[in-house]
Amino acid sequence: MIGVCYCGRMAILKTSWTNINPGCCFMGCANIRSEGGGRQCGFFAWVDPPICARGTVIILGLLRKLQARNEEDCVLVGRFGNSLV
């Protein structure tokens, strides 16, 4: 899906990682949260259909497990350095 936002720039594909829409893709203004403080034109369109409630619970549970594993890895690297890799 290719789109142009209201300010005439190519819209960009992003993925939502909020608790409400985890893993859902959307198109948005290229100025979304730009570091230069650029103004957004307000363009926003979902690409993916809504996820059912059970799917949301499963995705959030998997994300929590992944985050816990990443934190464990950081602790191990802190203790043993990169010699584990």
A tleap script that builds the chain and sets N, CA, C and O, in Angstrom:
source leaprc.protein.ff14SB
mol = sequence {
  NMET ILE GLY VAL CYS TYR CYS GLY ARG MET
  ALA ILE LEU LYS THR SER TRP THR ASN ILE
  ASN PRO GLY CYS CYS PHE MET GLY CYS ALA
  ASN ILE ARG SER GLU GLY GLY GLY ARG GLN
  CYS GLY PHE PHE ALA TRP VAL ASP PRO PRO
  ILE CYS ALA ARG GLY THR VAL ILE ILE LEU
  GLY LEU LEU ARG LYS LEU GLN ALA ARG ASN
  GLU GLU ASP CYS VAL LEU VAL GLY ARG PHE
  GLY ASN SER LEU CVAL
}
set mol.1.N position { 0.850 -1.179 0.000 }
set mol.1.CA position { 0.000 0.000 0.000 }
set mol.1.C position { 0.892 1.236 0.000 }
set mol.1.O position { 1.651 1.461 0.943 }
set mol.2.N position { 0.799 2.018 -1.037 }
set mol.2.CA position { 1.587 3.241 -1.130 }
set mol.2.C position { 0.617 4.402 -1.036 }
set mol.2.O position { -0.424 4.410 -1.692 }
set mol.3.N position { 0.962 5.374 -0.224 }
set mol.3.CA position { 0.086 6.513 -0.062 }
set mol.3.C position { 0.866 7.799 0.077 }
set mol.3.O position { 2.052 7.807 0.407 }
set mol.4.N position { 0.183 8.858 -0.177 }
set mol.4.CA position { 0.758 10.185 -0.015 }
set mol.4.C position { -0.031 10.867 1.089 }
set mol.4.O position { -1.262 10.869 1.081 }
set mol.5.N position { 0.693 11.446 2.040 }
set mol.5.CA position { -0.006 12.112 3.140 }
set mol.5.C position { -0.511 13.480 2.681 }
set mol.5.O position { -0.246 13.903 1.556 }
set mol.6.N position { -1.229 14.154 3.546 }
set mol.6.CA position { -1.864 15.418 3.203 }
set mol.6.C position { -0.865 16.523 2.882 }
set mol.6.O position { -1.213 17.492 2.208 }
set mol.7.N position { 0.370 16.388 3.357 }
set mol.7.CA position { 1.373 17.425 3.064 }
set mol.7.C position { 2.154 17.097 1.792 }
set mol.7.O position { 3.128 17.779 1.472 }
set mol.8.N position { 1.733 16.053 1.062 }
set mol.8.CA position { 2.319 15.742 -0.224 }
set mol.8.C position { 3.525 14.824 -0.189 }
set mol.8.O position { 4.084 14.510 -1.240 }
set mol.9.N position { 3.934 14.392 0.971 }
set mol.9.CA position { 5.075 13.488 1.086 }
set mol.9.C position { 4.580 12.047 1.065 }
set mol.9.O position { 3.407 11.777 1.322 }
set mol.10.N position { 5.488 11.130 0.756 }
set mol.10.CA position { 5.135 9.716 0.793 }
set mol.10.C position { 4.847 9.321 2.236 }
set mol.10.O position { 5.647 9.586 3.133 }
set mol.11.N position { 3.714 8.696 2.448 }
set mol.11.CA position { 3.388 8.204 3.789 }
set mol.11.C position { 4.314 7.033 4.096 }
set mol.11.O position { 4.749 6.319 3.193 }
set mol.12.N position { 4.608 6.847 5.376 }
set mol.12.CA position { 5.507 5.771 5.768 }
set mol.12.C position { 4.730 4.675 6.498 }
set mol.12.O position { 3.733 4.932 7.173 }
set mol.13.N position { 5.219 3.451 6.339 }
set mol.13.CA position { 4.614 2.302 7.003 }
set mol.13.C position { 5.260 2.145 8.369 }
set mol.13.O position { 6.484 2.069 8.475 }
set mol.14.N position { 4.456 2.095 9.400 }
set mol.14.CA position { 4.938 1.936 10.772 }
set mol.14.C position { 4.176 0.781 11.411 }
set mol.14.O position { 3.148 0.338 10.898 }
set mol.15.N position { 4.695 0.305 12.532 }
set mol.15.CA position { 4.031 -0.752 13.291 }
set mol.15.C position { 3.726 -0.239 14.683 }
set mol.15.O position { 4.601 0.305 15.355 }
set mol.16.N position { 2.501 -0.409 15.111 }
set mol.16.CA position { 2.086 0.001 16.452 }
set mol.16.C position { 2.489 -1.070 17.456 }
set mol.16.O position { 2.275 -2.259 17.219 }
set mol.17.N position { 3.067 -0.658 18.567 }
set mol.17.CA position { 3.390 -1.595 19.648 }
set mol.17.C position { 2.702 -1.172 20.938 }
set mol.17.O position { 3.196 -1.450 22.031 }
set mol.18.N position { 1.565 -0.499 20.812 }
set mol.18.CA position { 0.788 -0.126 21.987 }
set mol.18.C position { 0.033 -1.348 22.494 }
set mol.18.O position { -0.103 -2.340 21.778 }
set mol.19.N position { -0.452 -1.276 23.715 }
set mol.19.CA position { -1.240 -2.379 24.276 }
set mol.19.C position { -2.573 -2.553 23.565 }
set mol.19.O position { -3.146 -3.642 23.582 }
set mol.20.N position { -3.067 -1.504 22.946 }
set mol.20.CA position { -4.364 -1.574 22.274 }
set mol.20.C position { -4.241 -2.203 20.882 }
set mol.20.O position { -5.112 -2.969 20.470 }
set mol.21.N position { -3.160 -1.881 20.154 }
set mol.21.CA position { -2.986 -2.359 18.779 }
set mol.21.C position { -1.604 -2.976 18.555 }
set mol.21.O position { -0.875 -2.519 17.674 }
set mol.22.N position { -1.226 -3.988 19.316 }
set mol.22.CA position { 0.128 -4.527 19.183 }
set mol.22.C position { 0.351 -5.213 17.837 }
set mol.22.O position { -0.421 -6.080 17.429 }
set mol.23.N position { 1.417 -4.808 17.163 }
set mol.23.CA position { 1.786 -5.446 15.909 }
set mol.23.C position { 0.991 -5.015 14.693 }
set mol.23.O position { 1.211 -5.549 13.606 }
set mol.24.N position { 0.076 -4.071 14.837 }
set mol.24.CA position { -0.738 -3.620 13.707 }
set mol.24.C position { 0.007 -2.558 12.901 }
set mol.24.O position { 0.578 -1.622 13.461 }
set mol.25.N position { -0.007 -2.719 11.586 }
set mol.25.CA position { 0.676 -1.767 10.705 }
set mol.25.C position { -0.266 -0.634 10.310 }
set mol.25.O position { -1.476 -0.819 10.177 }
set mol.26.N position { 0.328 0.544 10.126 }
set mol.26.CA position { -0.432 1.704 9.688 }
set mol.26.C position { 0.442 2.597 8.828 }
set mol.26.O position { 1.669 2.542 8.901 }
set mol.27.N position { -0.197 3.416 8.017 }
set mol.27.CA position { 0.497 4.421 7.219 }
set mol.27.C position { 0.303 5.757 7.923 }
set mol.27.O position { -0.778 6.053 8.433 }
set mol.28.N position { 1.359 6.556 7.946 }
set mol.28.CA position { 1.259 7.849 8.607 }
set mol.28.C position { 2.123 8.888 7.933 }
set mol.28.O position { 2.965 8.572 7.093 }
set mol.29.N position { 1.903 10.121 8.311 }
set mol.29.CA position { 2.691 11.239 7.809 }
set mol.29.C position { 4.169 10.968 8.077 }
set mol.29.O position { 4.525 10.453 9.137 }
set mol.30.N position { 5.016 11.308 7.133 }
set mol.30.CA position { 6.458 11.105 7.290 }
set mol.30.C position { 7.013 11.930 8.437 }
set mol.30.O position { 8.119 11.657 8.905 }
set mol.31.N position { 6.287 12.919 8.897 }
set mol.31.CA position { 6.740 13.766 10.002 }
set mol.31.C position { 6.343 13.220 11.364 }
set mol.31.O position { 6.521 13.911 12.367 }
set mol.32.N position { 5.809 11.999 11.436 }
set mol.32.CA position { 5.417 11.419 12.721 }
set mol.32.C position { 6.613 11.398 13.652 }
set mol.32.O position { 7.642 10.796 13.347 }
set mol.33.N position { 6.470 12.052 14.779 }
set mol.33.CA position { 7.492 12.072 15.825 }
set mol.33.C position { 8.889 12.359 15.284 }
set mol.33.O position { 9.868 11.748 15.714 }
set mol.34.N position { 8.972 13.278 14.355 }
set mol.34.CA position { 10.284 13.602 13.798 }
set mol.34.C position { 11.114 14.335 14.836 }
set mol.34.O position { 10.594 15.127 15.621 }
set mol.35.N position { 12.410 14.061 14.829 }
set mol.35.CA position { 13.300 14.665 15.811 }
set mol.35.C position { 13.428 16.163 15.592 }
set mol.35.O position { 13.688 16.911 16.535 }
set mol.36.N position { 13.246 16.605 14.355 }
set mol.36.CA position { 13.352 18.027 14.065 }
set mol.36.C position { 12.116 18.805 14.473 }
set mol.36.O position { 12.049 20.017 14.272 }
set mol.37.N position { 11.141 18.121 15.041 }
set mol.37.CA position { 9.925 18.793 15.485 }
set mol.37.C position { 9.020 19.202 14.338 }
set mol.37.O position { 8.219 20.128 14.468 }
set mol.38.N position { 9.152 18.504 13.201 }
set mol.38.CA position { 8.322 18.838 12.049 }
set mol.38.C position { 6.841 18.673 12.356 }
set mol.38.O position { 6.455 17.869 13.204 }
set mol.39.N position { 6.018 19.446 11.654 }
set mol.39.CA position { 4.575 19.366 11.865 }
set mol.39.C position { 3.996 18.187 11.114 }
set mol.39.O position { 4.364 17.918 9.971 }
set mol.40.N position { 3.104 17.501 11.755 }
set mol.40.CA position { 2.384 16.412 11.109 }
set mol.40.C position { 1.173 16.981 10.398 }
set mol.40.O position { 0.561 17.945 10.858 }
set mol.41.N position { 0.832 16.370 9.264 }
set mol.41.CA position { -0.367 16.819 8.558 }
set mol.41.C position { -1.610 16.092 9.067 }
set mol.41.O position { -2.730 16.453 8.706 }
set mol.42.N position { -1.419 15.074 9.900 }
set mol.42.CA position { -2.552 14.351 10.469 }
set mol.42.C position { -2.953 13.113 9.700 }
set mol.42.O position { -3.908 12.438 10.084 }
set mol.43.N position { -2.241 12.789 8.609 }
set mol.43.CA position { -2.591 11.602 7.832 }
set mol.43.C position { -2.312 10.342 8.639 }
set mol.43.O position { -1.239 10.186 9.221 }
set mol.44.N position { -3.291 9.450 8.664 }
set mol.44.CA position { -3.175 8.191 9.392 }
set mol.44.C position { -4.170 7.210 8.795 }
set mol.44.O position { -5.342 7.544 8.615 }
set mol.45.N position { -3.710 5.998 8.487 }
set mol.45.CA position { -4.613 4.970 7.962 }
set mol.45.C position { -4.105 3.596 8.382 }
set mol.45.O position { -2.935 3.270 8.181 }
set mol.46.N position { -4.986 2.798 8.963 }
set mol.46.CA position { -4.616 1.433 9.327 }
set mol.46.C position { -4.426 0.608 8.067 }
set mol.46.O position { -5.183 0.754 7.107 }
set mol.47.N position { -3.425 -0.256 8.063 }
set mol.47.CA position { -3.189 -1.188 6.967 }
set mol.47.C position { -3.784 -2.544 7.333 }
set mol.47.O position { -4.418 -3.196 6.503 }
set mol.48.N position { -3.579 -2.960 8.570 }
set mol.48.CA position { -4.055 -4.259 9.040 }
set mol.48.C position { -5.460 -4.150 9.626 }
set mol.48.O position { -5.827 -3.112 10.177 }
set mol.49.N position { -6.243 -5.219 9.507 }
set mol.49.CA position { -7.551 -5.229 10.174 }
set mol.49.C position { -7.354 -5.342 11.684 }
set mol.49.O position { -6.280 -5.740 12.135 }
set mol.50.N position { -8.366 -5.001 12.466 }
set mol.50.CA position { -8.251 -5.111 13.927 }
set mol.50.C position { -7.968 -6.553 14.357 }
set mol.50.O position { -8.413 -7.506 13.718 }
set mol.51.N position { -7.221 -6.688 15.450 }
set mol.51.CA position { -6.910 -8.003 16.005 }
set mol.51.C position { -7.988 -8.350 17.030 }
set mol.51.O position { -8.459 -7.479 17.762 }
set mol.52.N position { -8.374 -9.619 17.080 }
set mol.52.CA position { -9.372 -10.042 18.063 }
set mol.52.C position { -8.773 -9.940 19.469 }
set mol.52.O position { -7.553 -9.863 19.623 }
set mol.53.N position { -9.614 -9.940 20.473 }
set mol.53.CA position { -9.172 -9.773 21.864 }
set mol.53.C position { -8.181 -10.859 22.269 }
set mol.53.O position { -7.191 -10.570 22.941 }
set mol.54.N position { -8.431 -12.093 21.874 }
set mol.54.CA position { -7.526 -13.199 22.224 }
set mol.54.C position { -6.154 -13.011 21.577 }
set mol.54.O position { -5.126 -13.264 22.205 }
set mol.55.N position { -6.142 -12.570 20.330 }
set mol.55.CA position { -4.884 -12.313 19.640 }
set mol.55.C position { -4.069 -11.243 20.340 }
set mol.55.O position { -2.849 -11.357 20.452 }
set mol.56.N position { -4.742 -10.203 20.812 }
set mol.56.CA position { -4.058 -9.133 21.537 }
set mol.56.C position { -3.425 -9.669 22.811 }
set mol.56.O position { -2.282 -9.331 23.122 }
set mol.57.N position { -4.152 -10.500 23.554 }
set mol.57.CA position { -3.626 -11.089 24.794 }
set mol.57.C position { -2.387 -11.934 24.491 }
set mol.57.O position { -1.391 -11.858 25.209 }
set mol.58.N position { -2.451 -12.729 23.438 }
set mol.58.CA position { -1.320 -13.595 23.082 }
set mol.58.C position { -0.104 -12.766 22.681 }
set mol.58.O position { 1.005 -13.032 23.144 }
set mol.59.N position { -0.302 -11.769 21.829 }
set mol.59.CA position { 0.820 -10.930 21.386 }
set mol.59.C position { 1.458 -10.217 22.564 }
set mol.59.O position { 2.684 -10.183 22.672 }
set mol.60.N position { 0.649 -9.645 23.450 }
set mol.60.CA position { 1.207 -8.932 24.605 }
set mol.60.C position { 1.979 -9.880 25.516 }
set mol.60.O position { 3.020 -9.505 26.055 }
set mol.61.N position { 1.481 -11.108 25.695 }
set mol.61.CA position { 2.195 -12.098 26.501 }
set mol.61.C position { 3.540 -12.457 25.885 }
set mol.61.O position { 4.540 -12.569 26.594 }
set mol.62.N position { 3.568 -12.635 24.575 }
set mol.62.CA position { 4.826 -12.944 23.889 }
set mol.62.C position { 5.808 -11.779 23.980 }
set mol.62.O position { 7.007 -11.989 24.159 }
set mol.63.N position { 5.303 -10.557 23.859 }
set mol.63.CA position { 6.182 -9.388 23.978 }
set mol.63.C position { 6.786 -9.290 25.375 }
set mol.63.O position { 7.956 -8.936 25.519 }
set mol.64.N position { 5.997 -9.601 26.409 }
set mol.64.CA position { 6.526 -9.589 27.782 }
set mol.64.C position { 7.618 -10.644 27.949 }
set mol.64.O position { 8.646 -10.381 28.573 }
set mol.65.N position { 7.398 -11.837 27.393 }
set mol.65.CA position { 8.410 -12.897 27.478 }
set mol.65.C position { 9.687 -12.496 26.745 }
set mol.65.O position { 10.790 -12.745 27.231 }
set mol.66.N position { 9.536 -11.878 25.584 }
set mol.66.CA position { 10.699 -11.429 24.824 }
set mol.66.C position { 11.472 -10.364 25.588 }
set mol.66.O position { 12.702 -10.392 25.625 }
set mol.67.N position { 10.758 -9.429 26.194 }
set mol.67.CA position { 11.415 -8.381 26.975 }
set mol.67.C position { 12.155 -8.983 28.171 }
set mol.67.O position { 13.273 -8.568 28.475 }
set mol.68.N position { 11.548 -9.952 28.848 }
set mol.68.CA position { 12.202 -10.601 29.988 }
set mol.68.C position { 13.465 -11.324 29.534 }
set mol.68.O position { 14.483 -11.277 30.224 }
set mol.69.N position { 13.414 -11.986 28.393 }
set mol.69.CA position { 14.586 -12.692 27.865 }
set mol.69.C position { 15.690 -11.701 27.508 }
set mol.69.O position { 16.864 -11.954 27.780 }
set mol.70.N position { 15.322 -10.585 26.905 }
set mol.70.CA position { 16.320 -9.566 26.565 }
set mol.70.C position { 16.974 -8.999 27.821 }
set mol.70.O position { 18.178 -8.743 27.832 }
set mol.71.N position { 16.191 -8.803 28.874 }
set mol.71.CA position { 16.749 -8.308 30.134 }
set mol.71.C position { 17.700 -9.336 30.742 }
set mol.71.O position { 18.746 -8.969 31.277 }
set mol.72.N position { 17.347 -10.623 30.666 }
set mol.72.CA position { 18.236 -11.684 31.155 }
set mol.72.C position { 19.550 -11.683 30.372 }
set mol.72.O position { 20.625 -11.837 30.952 }
set mol.73.N position { 19.457 -11.510 29.058 }
set mol.73.CA position { 20.657 -11.468 28.224 }
set mol.73.C position { 21.563 -10.310 28.622 }
set mol.73.O position { 22.783 -10.466 28.674 }
set mol.74.N position { 20.977 -9.152 28.904 }
set mol.74.CA position { 21.771 -7.989 29.315 }
set mol.74.C position { 22.500 -8.263 30.629 }
set mol.74.O position { 23.657 -7.875 30.794 }
set mol.75.N position { 21.829 -8.925 31.554 }
set mol.75.CA position { 22.455 -9.267 32.837 }
set mol.75.C position { 23.628 -10.214 32.603 }
set mol.75.O position { 24.699 -10.027 33.182 }
set mol.76.N position { 23.438 -11.228 31.763 }
set mol.76.CA position { 24.506 -12.192 31.484 }
set mol.76.C position { 25.690 -11.539 30.779 }
set mol.76.O position { 26.841 -11.835 31.098 }
set mol.77.N position { 25.417 -10.660 29.832 }
set mol.77.CA position { 26.509 -9.960 29.149 }
set mol.77.C position { 27.246 -9.071 30.142 }
set mol.77.O position { 28.467 -8.930 30.061 }
set mol.78.N position { 26.513 -8.468 31.080 }
set mol.78.CA position { 27.151 -7.652 32.114 }
set mol.78.C position { 28.068 -8.477 33.003 }
set mol.78.O position { 29.120 -7.998 33.426 }
set mol.79.N position { 27.680 -9.702 33.286 }
set mol.79.CA position { 28.491 -10.578 34.150 }
set mol.79.C position { 29.669 -11.204 33.413 }
set mol.79.O position { 30.785 -11.251 33.932 }
set mol.80.N position { 29.414 -11.681 32.208 }
set mol.80.CA position { 30.410 -12.485 31.509 }
set mol.80.C position { 30.974 -11.826 30.251 }
set mol.80.O position { 31.829 -12.405 29.581 }
set mol.81.N position { 30.509 -10.642 29.932 }
set mol.81.CA position { 30.972 -9.987 28.710 }
set mol.81.C position { 30.407 -10.671 27.481 }
set mol.81.O position { 29.448 -11.439 27.564 }
set mol.82.N position { 31.002 -10.387 26.363 }
set mol.82.CA position { 30.518 -10.957 25.103 }
set mol.82.C position { 31.074 -12.347 24.836 }
set mol.82.O position { 30.891 -12.871 23.737 }
set mol.83.N position { 31.741 -12.956 25.796 }
set mol.83.CA position { 32.313 -14.290 25.591 }
set mol.83.C position { 31.235 -15.360 25.430 }
set mol.83.O position { 31.524 -16.469 24.981 }
set mol.84.N position { 29.985 -15.029 25.796 }
set mol.84.CA position { 28.892 -15.993 25.650 }
set mol.84.C position { 28.381 -16.064 24.221 }
set mol.84.O position { 27.753 -17.046 23.824 }
set mol.85.N position { 28.652 -15.029 23.459 }
set mol.85.CA position { 28.095 -14.955 22.102 }
set mol.85.C position { 28.877 -15.798 21.145 }
set mol.85.O position { 28.549 -15.854 19.960 }
savepdb mol mol.pdb
quit
